[in-house]
mmCIF file of N, CA and C in Angstrom:
data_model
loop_
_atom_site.group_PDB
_atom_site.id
_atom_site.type_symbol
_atom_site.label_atom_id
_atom_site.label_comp_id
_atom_site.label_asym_id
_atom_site.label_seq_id
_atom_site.Cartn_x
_atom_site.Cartn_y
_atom_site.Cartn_z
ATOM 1 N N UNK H 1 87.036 -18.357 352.391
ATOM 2 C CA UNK H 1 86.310 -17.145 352.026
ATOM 3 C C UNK H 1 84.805 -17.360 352.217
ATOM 4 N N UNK H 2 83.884 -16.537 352.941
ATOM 5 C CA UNK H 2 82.836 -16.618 353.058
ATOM 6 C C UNK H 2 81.981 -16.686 351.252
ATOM 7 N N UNK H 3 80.938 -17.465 351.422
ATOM 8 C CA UNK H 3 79.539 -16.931 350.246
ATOM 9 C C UNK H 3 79.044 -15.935 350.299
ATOM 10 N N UNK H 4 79.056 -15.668 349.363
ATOM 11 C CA UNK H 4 77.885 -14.394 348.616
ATOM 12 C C UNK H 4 76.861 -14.688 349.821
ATOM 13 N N UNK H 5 76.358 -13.480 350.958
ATOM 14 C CA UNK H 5 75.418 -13.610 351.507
ATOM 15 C C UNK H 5 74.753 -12.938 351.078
ATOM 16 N N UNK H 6 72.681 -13.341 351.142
ATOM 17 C CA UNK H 6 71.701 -12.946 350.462
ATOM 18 C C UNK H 6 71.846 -11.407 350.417
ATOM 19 N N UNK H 7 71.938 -10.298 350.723
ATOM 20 C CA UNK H 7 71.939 -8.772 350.552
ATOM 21 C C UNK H 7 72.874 -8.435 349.108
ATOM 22 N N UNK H 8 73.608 -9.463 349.689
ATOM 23 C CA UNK H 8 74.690 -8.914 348.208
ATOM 24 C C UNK H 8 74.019 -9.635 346.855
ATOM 25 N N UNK H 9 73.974 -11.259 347.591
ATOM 26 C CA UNK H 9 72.946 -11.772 345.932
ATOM 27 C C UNK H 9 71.712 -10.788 345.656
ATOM 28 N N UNK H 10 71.203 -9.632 346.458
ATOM 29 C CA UNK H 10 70.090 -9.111 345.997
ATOM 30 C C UNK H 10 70.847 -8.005 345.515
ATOM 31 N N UNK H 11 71.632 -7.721 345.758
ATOM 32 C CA UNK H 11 72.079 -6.149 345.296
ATOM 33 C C UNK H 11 72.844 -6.122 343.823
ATOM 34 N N UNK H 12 73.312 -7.288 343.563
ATOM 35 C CA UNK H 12 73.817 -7.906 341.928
ATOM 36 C C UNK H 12 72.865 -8.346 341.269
ATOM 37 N N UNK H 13 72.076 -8.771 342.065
ATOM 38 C CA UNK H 13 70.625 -9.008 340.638
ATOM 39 C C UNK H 13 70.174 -8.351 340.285
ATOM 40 N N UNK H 14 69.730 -6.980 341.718
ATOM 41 C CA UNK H 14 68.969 -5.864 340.645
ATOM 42 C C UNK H 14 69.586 -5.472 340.012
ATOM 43 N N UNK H 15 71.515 -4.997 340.240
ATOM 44 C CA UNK H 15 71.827 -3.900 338.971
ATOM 45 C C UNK H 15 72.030 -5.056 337.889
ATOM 46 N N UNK H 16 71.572 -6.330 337.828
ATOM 47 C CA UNK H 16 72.316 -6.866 336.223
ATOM 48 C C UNK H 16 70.667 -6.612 335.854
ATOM 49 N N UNK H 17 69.390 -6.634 336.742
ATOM 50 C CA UNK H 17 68.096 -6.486 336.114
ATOM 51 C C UNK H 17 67.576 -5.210 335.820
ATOM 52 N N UNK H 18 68.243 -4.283 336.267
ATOM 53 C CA UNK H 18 68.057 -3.096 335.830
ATOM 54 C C UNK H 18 68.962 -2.337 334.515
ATOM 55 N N UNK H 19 70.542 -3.012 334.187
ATOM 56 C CA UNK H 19 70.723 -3.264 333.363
ATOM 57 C C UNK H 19 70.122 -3.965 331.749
ATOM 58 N N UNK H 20 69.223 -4.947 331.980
ATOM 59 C CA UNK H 20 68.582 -6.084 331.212
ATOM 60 C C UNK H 20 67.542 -4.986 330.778
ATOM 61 N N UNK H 21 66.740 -4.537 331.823
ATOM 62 C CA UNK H 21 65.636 -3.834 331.183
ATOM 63 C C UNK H 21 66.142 -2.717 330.400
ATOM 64 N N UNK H 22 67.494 -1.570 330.770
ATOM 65 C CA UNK H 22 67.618 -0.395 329.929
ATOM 66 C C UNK H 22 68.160 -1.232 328.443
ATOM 67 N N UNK H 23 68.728 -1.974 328.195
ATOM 68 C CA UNK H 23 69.516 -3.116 327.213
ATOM 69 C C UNK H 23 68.987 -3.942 326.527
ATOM 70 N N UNK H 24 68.155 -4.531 326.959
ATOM 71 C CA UNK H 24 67.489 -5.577 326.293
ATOM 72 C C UNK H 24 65.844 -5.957 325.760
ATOM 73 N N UNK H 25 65.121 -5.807 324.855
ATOM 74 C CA UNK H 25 63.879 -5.777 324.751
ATOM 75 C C UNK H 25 63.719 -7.593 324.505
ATOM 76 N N UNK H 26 64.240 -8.131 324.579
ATOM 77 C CA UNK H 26 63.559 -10.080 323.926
ATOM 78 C C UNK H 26 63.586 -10.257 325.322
ATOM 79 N N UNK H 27 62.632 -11.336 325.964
ATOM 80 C CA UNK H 27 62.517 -11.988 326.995
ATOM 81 C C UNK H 27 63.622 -12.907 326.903
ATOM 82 N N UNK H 28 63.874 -13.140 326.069
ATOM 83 C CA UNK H 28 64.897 -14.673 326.226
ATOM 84 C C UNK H 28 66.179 -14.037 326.511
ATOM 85 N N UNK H 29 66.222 -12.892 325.971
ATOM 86 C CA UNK H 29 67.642 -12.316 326.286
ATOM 87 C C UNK H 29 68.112 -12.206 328.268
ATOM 88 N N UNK H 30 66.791 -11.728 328.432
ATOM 89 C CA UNK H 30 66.808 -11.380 330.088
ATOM 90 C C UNK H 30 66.563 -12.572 330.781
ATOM 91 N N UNK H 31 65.983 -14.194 330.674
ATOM 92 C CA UNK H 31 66.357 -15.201 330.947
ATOM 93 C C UNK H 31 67.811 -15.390 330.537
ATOM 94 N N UNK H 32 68.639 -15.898 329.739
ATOM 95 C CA UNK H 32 69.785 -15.625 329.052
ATOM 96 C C UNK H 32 70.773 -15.612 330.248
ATOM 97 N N UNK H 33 70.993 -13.768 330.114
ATOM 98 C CA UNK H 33 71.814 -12.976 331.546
ATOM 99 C C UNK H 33 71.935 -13.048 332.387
ATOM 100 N N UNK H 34 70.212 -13.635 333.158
ATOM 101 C CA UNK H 34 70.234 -13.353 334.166
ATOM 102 C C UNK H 34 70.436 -14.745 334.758
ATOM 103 N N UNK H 35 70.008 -15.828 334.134
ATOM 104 C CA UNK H 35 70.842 -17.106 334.691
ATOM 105 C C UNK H 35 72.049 -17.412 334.599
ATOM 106 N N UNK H 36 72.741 -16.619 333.635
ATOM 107 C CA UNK H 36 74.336 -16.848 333.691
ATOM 108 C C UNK H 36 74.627 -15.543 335.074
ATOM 109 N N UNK H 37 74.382 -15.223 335.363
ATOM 110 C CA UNK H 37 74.381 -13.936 336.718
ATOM 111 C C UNK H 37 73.982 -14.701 337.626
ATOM 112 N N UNK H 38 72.817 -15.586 337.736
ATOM 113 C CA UNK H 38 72.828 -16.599 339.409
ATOM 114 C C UNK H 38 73.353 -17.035 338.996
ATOM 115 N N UNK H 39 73.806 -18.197 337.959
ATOM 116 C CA UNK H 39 74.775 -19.492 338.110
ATOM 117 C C UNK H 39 76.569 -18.765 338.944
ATOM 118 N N UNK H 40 76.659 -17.542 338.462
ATOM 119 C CA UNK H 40 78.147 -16.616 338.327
ATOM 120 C C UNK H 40 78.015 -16.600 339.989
ATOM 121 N N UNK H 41 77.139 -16.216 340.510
ATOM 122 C CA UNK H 41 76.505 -15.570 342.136
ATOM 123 C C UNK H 41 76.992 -16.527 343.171
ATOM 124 N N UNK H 42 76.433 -18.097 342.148
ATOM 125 C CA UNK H 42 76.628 -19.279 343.440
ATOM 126 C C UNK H 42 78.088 -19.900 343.319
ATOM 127 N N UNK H 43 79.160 -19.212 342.553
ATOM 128 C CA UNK H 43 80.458 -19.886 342.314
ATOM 129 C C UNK H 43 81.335 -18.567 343.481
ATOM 130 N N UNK H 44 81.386 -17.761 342.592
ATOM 131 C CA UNK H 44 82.193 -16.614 342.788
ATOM 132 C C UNK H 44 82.016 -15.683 344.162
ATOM 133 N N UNK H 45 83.392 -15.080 344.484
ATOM 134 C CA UNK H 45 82.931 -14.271 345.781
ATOM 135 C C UNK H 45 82.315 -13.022 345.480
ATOM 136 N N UNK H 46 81.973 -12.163 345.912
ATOM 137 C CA UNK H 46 81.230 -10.675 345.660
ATOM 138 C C UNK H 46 81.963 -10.038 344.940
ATOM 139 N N UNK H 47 83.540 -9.908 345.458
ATOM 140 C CA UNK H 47 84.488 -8.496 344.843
ATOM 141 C C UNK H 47 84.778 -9.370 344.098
ATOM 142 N N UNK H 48 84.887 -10.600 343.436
ATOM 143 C CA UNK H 48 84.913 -11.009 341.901
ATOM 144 C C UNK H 48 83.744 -10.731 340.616
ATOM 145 N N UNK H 49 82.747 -10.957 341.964
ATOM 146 C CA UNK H 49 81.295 -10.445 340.570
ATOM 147 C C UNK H 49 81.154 -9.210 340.392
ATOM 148 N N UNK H 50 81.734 -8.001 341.455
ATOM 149 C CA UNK H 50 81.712 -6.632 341.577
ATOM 150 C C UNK H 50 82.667 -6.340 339.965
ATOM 151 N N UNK H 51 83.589 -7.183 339.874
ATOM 152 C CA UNK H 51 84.700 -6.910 338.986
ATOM 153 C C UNK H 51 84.353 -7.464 337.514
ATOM 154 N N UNK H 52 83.644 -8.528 337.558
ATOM 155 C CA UNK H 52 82.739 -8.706 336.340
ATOM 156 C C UNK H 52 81.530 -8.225 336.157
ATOM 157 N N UNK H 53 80.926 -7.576 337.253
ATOM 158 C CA UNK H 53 79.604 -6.147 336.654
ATOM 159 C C UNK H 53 80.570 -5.273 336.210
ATOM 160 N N UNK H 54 81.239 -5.038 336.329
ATOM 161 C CA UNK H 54 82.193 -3.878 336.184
ATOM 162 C C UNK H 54 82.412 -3.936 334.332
ATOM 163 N N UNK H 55 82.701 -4.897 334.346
ATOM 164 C CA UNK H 55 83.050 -4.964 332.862
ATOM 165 C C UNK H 55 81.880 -5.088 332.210
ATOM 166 N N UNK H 56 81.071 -5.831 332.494
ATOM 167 C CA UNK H 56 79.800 -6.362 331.919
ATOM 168 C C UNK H 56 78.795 -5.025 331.252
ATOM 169 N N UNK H 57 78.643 -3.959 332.529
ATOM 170 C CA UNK H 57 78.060 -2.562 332.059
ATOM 171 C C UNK H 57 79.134 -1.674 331.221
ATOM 172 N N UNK H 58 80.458 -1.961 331.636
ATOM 173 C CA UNK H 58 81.540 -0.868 331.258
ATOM 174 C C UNK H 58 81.264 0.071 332.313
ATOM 175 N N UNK H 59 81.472 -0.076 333.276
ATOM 176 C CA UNK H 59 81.231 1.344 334.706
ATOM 177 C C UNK H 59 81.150 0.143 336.007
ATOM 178 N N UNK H 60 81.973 1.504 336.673
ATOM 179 C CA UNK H 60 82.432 0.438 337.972
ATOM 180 C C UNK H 60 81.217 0.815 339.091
ATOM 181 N N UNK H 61 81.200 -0.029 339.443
ATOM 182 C CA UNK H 61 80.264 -0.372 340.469
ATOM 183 C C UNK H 61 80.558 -0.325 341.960
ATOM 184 N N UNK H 62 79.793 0.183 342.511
ATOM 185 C CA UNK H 62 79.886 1.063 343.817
ATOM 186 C C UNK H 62 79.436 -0.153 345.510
#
């Protein structure tokens, strides 16, 4: 199975960072997320992380 190529690692960071900002006011919270979201990025294929944003917001992702 191919890696997460860079378009897609950019297109899951913004919606978990655009998530973080409507969600979260502590800085540490949005460090927190968003390194468990790259660490998730460099394991997993896309339509697995598509399927855990999915849950993560509660709304499926496009």
């Amino acid at each position: 199975m191919p890696a997460c190529n860079e378009q897609e690692r950019v297109v899951m960071a913004t919606a978990v960072m655009d998530h973080l900002e409507q969600n979260f006011q502590d800085y540490e919270d949005h460090v927190v997320v968003e390194g468990t979201m790259l660490a998730l990025m460099e394991v997993y294929k896309p339509e697995d992380l598509s399927r855990f944003v999915s849950k993560f917001f509660h709304e499926e992702v496009v």
